[in-house]
Coordinates of C-alpha atoms in Angstrom, one line a residue:
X1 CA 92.9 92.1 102.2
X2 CA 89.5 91.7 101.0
X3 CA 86.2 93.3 101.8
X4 CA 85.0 91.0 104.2
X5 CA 88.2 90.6 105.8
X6 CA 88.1 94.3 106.5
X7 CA 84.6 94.9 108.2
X8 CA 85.5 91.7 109.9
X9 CA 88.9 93.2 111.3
X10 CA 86.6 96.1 112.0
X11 CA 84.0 94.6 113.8
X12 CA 86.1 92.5 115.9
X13 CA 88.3 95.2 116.8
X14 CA 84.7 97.3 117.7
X15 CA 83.9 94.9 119.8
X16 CA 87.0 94.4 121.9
X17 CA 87.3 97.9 122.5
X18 CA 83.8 98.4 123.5
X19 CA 83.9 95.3 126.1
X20 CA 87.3 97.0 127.8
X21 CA 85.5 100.2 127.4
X22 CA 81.9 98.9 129.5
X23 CA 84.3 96.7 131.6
X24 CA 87.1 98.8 132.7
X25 CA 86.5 102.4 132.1
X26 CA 82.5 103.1 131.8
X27 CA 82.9 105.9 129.7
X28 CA 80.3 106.6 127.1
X29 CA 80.6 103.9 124.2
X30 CA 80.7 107.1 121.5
X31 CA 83.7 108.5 123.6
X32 CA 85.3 104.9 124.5
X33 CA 86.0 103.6 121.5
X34 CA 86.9 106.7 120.0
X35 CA 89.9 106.4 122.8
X36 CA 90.8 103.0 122.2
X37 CA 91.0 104.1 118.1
X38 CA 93.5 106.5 119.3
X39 CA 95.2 104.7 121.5
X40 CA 95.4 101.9 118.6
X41 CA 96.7 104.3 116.0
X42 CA 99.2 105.9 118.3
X43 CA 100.6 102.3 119.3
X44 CA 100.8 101.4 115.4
X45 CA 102.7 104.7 115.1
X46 CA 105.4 104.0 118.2
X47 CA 105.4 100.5 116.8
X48 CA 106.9 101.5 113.3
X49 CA 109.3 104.0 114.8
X50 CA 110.9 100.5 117.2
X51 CA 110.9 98.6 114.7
X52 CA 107.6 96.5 114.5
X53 CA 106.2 97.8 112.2
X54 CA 102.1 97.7 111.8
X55 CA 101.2 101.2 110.8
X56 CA 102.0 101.0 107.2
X57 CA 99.4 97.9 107.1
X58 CA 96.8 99.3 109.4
X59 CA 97.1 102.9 106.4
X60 CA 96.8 100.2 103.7
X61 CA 93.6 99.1 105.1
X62 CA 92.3 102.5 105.8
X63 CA 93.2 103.4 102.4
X64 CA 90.8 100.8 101.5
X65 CA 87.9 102.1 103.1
X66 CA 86.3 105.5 101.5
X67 CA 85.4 107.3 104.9
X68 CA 83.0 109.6 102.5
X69 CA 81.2 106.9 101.0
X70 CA 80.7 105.0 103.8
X71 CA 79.3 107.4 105.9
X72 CA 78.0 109.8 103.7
X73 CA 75.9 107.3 101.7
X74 CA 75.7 104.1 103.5
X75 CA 76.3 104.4 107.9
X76 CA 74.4 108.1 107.8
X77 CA 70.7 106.8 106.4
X78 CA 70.8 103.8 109.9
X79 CA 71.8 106.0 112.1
X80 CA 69.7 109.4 111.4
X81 CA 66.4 107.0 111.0
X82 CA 67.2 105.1 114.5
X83 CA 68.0 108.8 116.1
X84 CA 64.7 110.2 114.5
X85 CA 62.4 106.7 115.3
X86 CA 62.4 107.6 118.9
X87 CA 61.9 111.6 119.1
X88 CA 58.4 112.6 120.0
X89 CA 56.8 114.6 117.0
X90 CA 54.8 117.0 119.4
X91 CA 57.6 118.1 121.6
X92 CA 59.8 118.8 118.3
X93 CA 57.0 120.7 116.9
X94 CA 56.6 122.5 120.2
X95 CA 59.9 123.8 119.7
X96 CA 60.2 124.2 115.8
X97 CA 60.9 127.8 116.2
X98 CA 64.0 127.2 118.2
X99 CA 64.8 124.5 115.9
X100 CA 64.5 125.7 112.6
X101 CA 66.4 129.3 113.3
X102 CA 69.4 127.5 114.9
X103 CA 69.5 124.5 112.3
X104 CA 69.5 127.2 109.6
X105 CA 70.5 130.7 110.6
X106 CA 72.8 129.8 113.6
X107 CA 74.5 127.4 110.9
X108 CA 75.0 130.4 108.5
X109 CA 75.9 132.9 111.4
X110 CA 78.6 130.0 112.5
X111 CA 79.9 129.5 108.9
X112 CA 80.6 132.8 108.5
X113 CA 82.2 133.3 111.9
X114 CA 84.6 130.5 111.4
X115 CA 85.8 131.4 108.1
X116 CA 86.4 134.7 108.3
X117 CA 88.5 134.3 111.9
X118 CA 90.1 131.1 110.7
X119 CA 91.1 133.6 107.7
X120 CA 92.5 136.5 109.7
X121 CA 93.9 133.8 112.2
X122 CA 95.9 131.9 109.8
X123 CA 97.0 134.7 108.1
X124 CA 98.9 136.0 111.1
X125 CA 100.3 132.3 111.6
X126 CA 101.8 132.8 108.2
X127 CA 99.0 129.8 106.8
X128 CA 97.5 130.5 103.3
X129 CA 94.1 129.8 103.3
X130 CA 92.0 131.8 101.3
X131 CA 88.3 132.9 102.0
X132 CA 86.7 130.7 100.2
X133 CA 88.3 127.4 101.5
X134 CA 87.9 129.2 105.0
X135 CA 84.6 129.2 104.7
X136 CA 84.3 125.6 103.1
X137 CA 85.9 125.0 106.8
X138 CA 83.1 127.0 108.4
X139 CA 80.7 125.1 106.6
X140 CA 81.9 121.7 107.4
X141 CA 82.3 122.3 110.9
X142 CA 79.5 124.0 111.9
X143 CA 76.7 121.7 111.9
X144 CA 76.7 119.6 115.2
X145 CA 76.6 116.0 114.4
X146 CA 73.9 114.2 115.5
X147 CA 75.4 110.4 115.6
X148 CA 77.2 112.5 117.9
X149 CA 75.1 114.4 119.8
X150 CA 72.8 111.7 120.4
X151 CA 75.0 108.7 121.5
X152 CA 76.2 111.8 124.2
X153 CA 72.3 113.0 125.2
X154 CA 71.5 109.3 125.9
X155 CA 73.5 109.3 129.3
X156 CA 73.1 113.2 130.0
X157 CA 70.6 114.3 132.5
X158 CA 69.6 117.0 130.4
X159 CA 66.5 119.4 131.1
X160 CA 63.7 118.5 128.0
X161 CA 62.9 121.2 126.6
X162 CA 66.3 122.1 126.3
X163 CA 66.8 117.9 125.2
X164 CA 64.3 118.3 122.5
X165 CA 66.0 121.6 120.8
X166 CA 69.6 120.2 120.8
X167 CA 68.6 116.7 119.4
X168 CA 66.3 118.5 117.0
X169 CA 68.2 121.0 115.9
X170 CA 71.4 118.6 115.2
X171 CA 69.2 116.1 113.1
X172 CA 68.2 119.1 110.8
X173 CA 71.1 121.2 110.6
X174 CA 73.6 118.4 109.3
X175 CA 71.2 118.3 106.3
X176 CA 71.4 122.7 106.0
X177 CA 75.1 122.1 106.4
X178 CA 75.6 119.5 103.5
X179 CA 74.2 122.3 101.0
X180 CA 75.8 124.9 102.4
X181 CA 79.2 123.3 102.0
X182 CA 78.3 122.1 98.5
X183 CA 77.5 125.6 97.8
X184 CA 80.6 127.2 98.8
X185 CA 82.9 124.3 97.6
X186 CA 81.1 125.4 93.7
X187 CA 82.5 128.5 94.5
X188 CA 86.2 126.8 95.6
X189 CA 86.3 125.1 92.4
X190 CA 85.5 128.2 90.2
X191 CA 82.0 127.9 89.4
X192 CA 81.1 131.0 87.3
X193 CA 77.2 130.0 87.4
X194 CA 77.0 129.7 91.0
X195 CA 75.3 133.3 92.1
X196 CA 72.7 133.7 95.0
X197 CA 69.6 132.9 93.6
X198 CA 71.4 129.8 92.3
X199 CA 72.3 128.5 95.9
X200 CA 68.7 129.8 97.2
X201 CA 67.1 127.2 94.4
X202 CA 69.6 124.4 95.3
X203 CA 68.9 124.8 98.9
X204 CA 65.2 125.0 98.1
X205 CA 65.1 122.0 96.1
X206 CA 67.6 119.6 97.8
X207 CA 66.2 120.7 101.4
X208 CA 62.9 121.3 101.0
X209 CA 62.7 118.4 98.4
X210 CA 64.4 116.0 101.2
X211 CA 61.8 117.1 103.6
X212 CA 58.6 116.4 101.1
X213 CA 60.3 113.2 99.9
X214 CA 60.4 111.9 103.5
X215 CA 57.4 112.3 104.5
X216 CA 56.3 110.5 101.1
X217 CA 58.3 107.6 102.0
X218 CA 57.2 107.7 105.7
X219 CA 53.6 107.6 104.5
X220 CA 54.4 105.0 101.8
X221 CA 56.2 102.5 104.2
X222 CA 53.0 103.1 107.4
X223 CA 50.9 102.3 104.8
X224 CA 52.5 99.1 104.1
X225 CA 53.1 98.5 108.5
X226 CA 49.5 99.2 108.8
X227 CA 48.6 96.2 105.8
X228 CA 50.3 93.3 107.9
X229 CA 51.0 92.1 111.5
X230 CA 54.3 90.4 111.0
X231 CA 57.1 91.5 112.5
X232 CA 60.0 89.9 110.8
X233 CA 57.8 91.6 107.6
X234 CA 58.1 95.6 109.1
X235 CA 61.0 95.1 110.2
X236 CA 62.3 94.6 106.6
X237 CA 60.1 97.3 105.0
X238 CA 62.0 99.7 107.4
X239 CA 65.3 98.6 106.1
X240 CA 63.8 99.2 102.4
X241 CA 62.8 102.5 103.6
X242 CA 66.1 103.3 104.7
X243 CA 68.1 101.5 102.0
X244 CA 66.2 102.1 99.5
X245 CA 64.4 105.4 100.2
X246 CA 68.4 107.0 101.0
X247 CA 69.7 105.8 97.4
X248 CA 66.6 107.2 95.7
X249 CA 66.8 110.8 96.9
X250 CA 70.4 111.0 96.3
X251 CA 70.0 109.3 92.4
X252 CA 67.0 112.5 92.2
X253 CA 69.5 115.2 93.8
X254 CA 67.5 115.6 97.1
X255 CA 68.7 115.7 100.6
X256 CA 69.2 112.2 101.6
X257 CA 69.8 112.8 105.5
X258 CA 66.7 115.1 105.8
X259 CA 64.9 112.4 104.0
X260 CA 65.8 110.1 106.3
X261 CA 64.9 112.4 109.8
X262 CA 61.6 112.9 108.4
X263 CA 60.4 109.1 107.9
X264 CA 62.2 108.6 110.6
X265 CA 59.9 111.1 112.5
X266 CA 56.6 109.6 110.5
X267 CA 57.2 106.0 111.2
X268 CA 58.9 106.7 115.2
X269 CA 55.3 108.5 115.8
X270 CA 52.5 108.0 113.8
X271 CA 53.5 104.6 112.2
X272 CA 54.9 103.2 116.5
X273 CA 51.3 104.5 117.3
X274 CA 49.3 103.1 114.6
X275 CA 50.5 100.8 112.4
X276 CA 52.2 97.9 114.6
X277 CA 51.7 95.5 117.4
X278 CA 53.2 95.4 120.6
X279 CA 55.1 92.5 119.4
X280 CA 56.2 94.1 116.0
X281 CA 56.9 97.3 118.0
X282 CA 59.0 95.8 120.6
X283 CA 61.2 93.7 117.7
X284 CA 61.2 97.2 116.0
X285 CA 62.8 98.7 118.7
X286 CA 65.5 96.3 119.5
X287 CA 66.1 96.1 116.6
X288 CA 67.1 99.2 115.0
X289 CA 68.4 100.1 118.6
X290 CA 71.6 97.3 118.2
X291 CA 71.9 98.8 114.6
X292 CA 72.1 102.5 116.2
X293 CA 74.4 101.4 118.8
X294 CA 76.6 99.0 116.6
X295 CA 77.2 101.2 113.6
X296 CA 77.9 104.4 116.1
X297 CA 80.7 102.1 117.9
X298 CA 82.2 101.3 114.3
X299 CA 82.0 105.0 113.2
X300 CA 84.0 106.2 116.5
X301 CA 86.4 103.7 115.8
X302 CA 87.3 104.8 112.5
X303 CA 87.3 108.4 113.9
X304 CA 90.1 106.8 116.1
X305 CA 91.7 105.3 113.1
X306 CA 91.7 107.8 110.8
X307 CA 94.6 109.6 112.4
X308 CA 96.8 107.3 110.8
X309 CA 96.0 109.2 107.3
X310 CA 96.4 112.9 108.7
X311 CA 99.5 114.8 107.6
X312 CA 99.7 116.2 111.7
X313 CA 102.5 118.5 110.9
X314 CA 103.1 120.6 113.8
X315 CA 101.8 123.9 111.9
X316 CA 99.0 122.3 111.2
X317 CA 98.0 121.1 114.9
X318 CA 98.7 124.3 115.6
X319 CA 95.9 125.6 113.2
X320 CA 93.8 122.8 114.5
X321 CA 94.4 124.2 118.4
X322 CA 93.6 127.5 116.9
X323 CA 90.4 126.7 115.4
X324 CA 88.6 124.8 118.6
X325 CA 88.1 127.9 120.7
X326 CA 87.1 129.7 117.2
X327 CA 84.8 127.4 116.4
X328 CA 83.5 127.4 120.0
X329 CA 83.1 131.2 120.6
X330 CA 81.3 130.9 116.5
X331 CA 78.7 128.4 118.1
X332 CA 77.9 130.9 121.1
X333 CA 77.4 133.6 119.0
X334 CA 75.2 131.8 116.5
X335 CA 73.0 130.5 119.1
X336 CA 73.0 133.7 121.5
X337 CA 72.1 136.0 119.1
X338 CA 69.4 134.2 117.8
X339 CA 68.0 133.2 121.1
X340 CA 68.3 137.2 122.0
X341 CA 66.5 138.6 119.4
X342 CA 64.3 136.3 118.5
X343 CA 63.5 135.9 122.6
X344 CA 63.2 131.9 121.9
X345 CA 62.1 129.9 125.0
X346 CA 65.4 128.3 125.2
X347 CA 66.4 131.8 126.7
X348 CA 64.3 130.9 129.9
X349 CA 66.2 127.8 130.8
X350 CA 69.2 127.9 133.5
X351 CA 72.6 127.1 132.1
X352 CA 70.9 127.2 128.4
X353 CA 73.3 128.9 126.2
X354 CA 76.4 127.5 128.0
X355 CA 74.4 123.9 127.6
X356 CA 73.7 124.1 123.9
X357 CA 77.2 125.8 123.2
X358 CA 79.0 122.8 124.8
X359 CA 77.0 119.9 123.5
X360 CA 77.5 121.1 120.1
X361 CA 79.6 117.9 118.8
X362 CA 81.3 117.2 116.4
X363 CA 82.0 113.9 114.5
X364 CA 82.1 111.6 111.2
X365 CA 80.0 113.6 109.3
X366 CA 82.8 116.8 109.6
X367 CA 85.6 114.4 108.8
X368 CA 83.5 112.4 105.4
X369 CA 83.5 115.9 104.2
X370 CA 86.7 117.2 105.1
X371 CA 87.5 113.8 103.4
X372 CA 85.7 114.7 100.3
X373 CA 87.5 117.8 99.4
X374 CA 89.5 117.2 96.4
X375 CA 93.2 117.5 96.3
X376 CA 94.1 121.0 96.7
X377 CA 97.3 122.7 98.7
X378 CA 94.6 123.6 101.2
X379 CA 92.8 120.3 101.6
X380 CA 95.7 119.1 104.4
X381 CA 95.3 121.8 106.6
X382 CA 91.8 121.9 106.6
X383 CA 91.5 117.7 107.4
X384 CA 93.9 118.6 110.3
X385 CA 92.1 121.2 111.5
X386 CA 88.7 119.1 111.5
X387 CA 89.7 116.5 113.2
X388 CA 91.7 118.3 115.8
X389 CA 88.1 120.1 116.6
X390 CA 86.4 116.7 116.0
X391 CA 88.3 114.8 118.6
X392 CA 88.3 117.9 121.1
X393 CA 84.9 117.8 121.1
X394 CA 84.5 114.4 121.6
X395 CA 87.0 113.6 124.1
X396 CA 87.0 116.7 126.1
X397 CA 83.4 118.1 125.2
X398 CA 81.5 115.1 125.2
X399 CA 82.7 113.7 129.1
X400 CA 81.4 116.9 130.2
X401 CA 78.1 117.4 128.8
X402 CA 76.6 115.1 131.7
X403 CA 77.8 117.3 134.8
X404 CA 77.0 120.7 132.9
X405 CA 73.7 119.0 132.2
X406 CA 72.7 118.4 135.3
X407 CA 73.9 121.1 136.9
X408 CA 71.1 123.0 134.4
X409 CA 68.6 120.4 135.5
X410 CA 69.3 121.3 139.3
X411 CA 69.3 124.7 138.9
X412 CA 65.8 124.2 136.9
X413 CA 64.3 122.6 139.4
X414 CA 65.3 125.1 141.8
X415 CA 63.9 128.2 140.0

């Protein structure tokens, strides 16, 4: 099967699964289509073991399609630039303290949590996994995902302050937890140079040198919006900014998702404001609105999918049971104690630690890197275990977020 016989199989199957989805069930698209990947793989499976057969082509397919790539450095730029384009700049500078403690501390607190408890857990289960590929789990899994995240916030109810901080923090911290996991995966495969104030550069220079090299290209591309008044014209220079701007700050060894946020932020704010019509802004909108919305529905589906490739031996779903409450009780630590001692505003907010523990989702970008891992004896158990938290969170998470959500925005009102 070809390339274009694939996204077309894709797409089609996208869309028939998010018409049943808005038709019959209502369910968040994110969440809907994730169900009817499942569902999918799961009838593909029974179908082999009659008779039919099915699975062994859907696998071939899969096979065909590098999950890492794909997301990692094609799906990701879209969909972190739509998600940033439409975040207020003030409000996310209003909270930047909040932010930027649980997008980079509360991802290290987590990391650390996870691994070592995943470590002990195993252990007792009679699992090797050593340290170091415990933590390279920690480090995947930690970030929440904001494809995620978002597609979930759009329906919830939730109070904005609280809004602002979990949408914020989740475009940031999937950038802090790319180096992080590149970091400790050095260390997996034996790097001797890799010591401290090696990492601290790395994170400087890939992170802080996303940051710098977004705002350049968010500058570079308004200044361009602000030249013309033709829509068809922005539009395009957006998709060069995205395209374009993504592939450049990976070829230069910068962060190419933090690159992304921030023209995303720049153009969403200043450039919305400034630089465009009503008519090019309007276009703008729509436009990279059906792009957010259409690649999210393709990326859930593959989520579905992709359980066709996972070795889900009954140990390992064990570990993968084992590791969701970790990796819950990890991410209400690492928010709580930051939020304690640091006495953020989040703090004041009913339902605020509860919220932000439970909207934490996970999604594609935990199983492109699970994905990425090379092969190792470890690298089966630790795919399992991702996307056993992955789809917990959101299946069973993600549903939920709306009543917990407004149960916080009642009980706001209230006080």
């Amino acid at each position: 099967m070809d390339l274009f016989a694939i996204i077309a199989l894709l797409i089609t199957l996208t869309a028939v699964l998010g018409w049943i989805n808005e038709r019959y069930l209502r369910l968040p698209t994110a969440i809907g289509v994730t169900i009817g990947g499942l569902i999918t793989s799961l009838a593909l499976i029974a179908g082999t073991e009659l008779g039919l057969g099915g699975e062994h082509w859907a696998t071939t397919v899969l096979t065909r399609i590098n999950f890492d790539q794909l997301l990692m450095h094609g799906m990701l730029s879209f969909l972190l630039f739509a998600g940033a384009l439409h975040i207020n700049l003030n409000d996310l500078w209003e909270h930047r303290r909040p932010i930027l403690t649980l997008a980079t501390l509360g991802v290290l607190i987590s990391t650390a949590i996870v691994g070592l408890s995943v470590f002990l857990l195993l252990g007792a289960l009679g699992l090797h996994l050593p340290l170091v590929h415990a933590l390279l789990f920690g480090a995947l899994i930690s970030p929440t995902d904001p494809v995620a995240v978002l597609a979930i916030l759009k329906r919830a109810r939730t109070p904005p302050s609280l809004e602002v901080q979990i949408s914020g923090e989740s475009l940031f911290n999937d950038g802090i937890g790319v180096v992080v996991f590149t970091a400790i995966l050095d260390l997996a495969l034996g790097g001797h140079g890799v010591t401290a104030g090696t990492v601290v550069l790395h994170f400087l220079r890939e992170a802080g040198g996303g940051v710098l090299f977004g705002l350049v290209l968010g500058f570079i591309a308004y200044r361009m919006l602000y030249a013309v008044d033709n829509y068809s014209v922005e539009v395009l220079v957006t998709l060069a900014l995205v395209t374009g701007g993504y592939w450049l700050a990976q070829e230069i060894g910068l962060s190419g998702p933090l690159a992304m946020v921030m023209a995303g932020l720049f153009i969403g704010n200043r450039g919305r404001r400034l630089a465009m019509s009503d008519t090019t802004r309007s276009h703008l909108d729509s436009f990279w609105i059906v792009v957010d919305e259409s690649l999210n529905a393709v990326l859930f589906l593959l989520i579905g999918l992709e359980v066709l490739l996972i070795d889900l031996t009954p140990r390992f779903l064990a570990a993968g049971m084992l590791a969701v409450p970790v990796v819950l009780i990890a991410r209400f630590l690492s928010v709580g104690a930051p939020i304690r001692l640091m006495r953020l505003r989040a703090a004041a907010v009913p339902y605020a630690l509860r919220l932000m523990t439970w909207s934490a989702l996970r999604g594609g970008i935990a199983i492109a890197l699970a994905l990425s891992l090379p092969a190792s004896d470890q690298r089966g158990l630790i795919l399992v275990m991702t996307y056993v938290v992955v789809v917990f969170s959101l299946l069973v998470q993600g549903p939920s977020v709306g009543p917990l959500a407004r149960r916080a925005t009642e009980a706001a009102r209230a006080g």
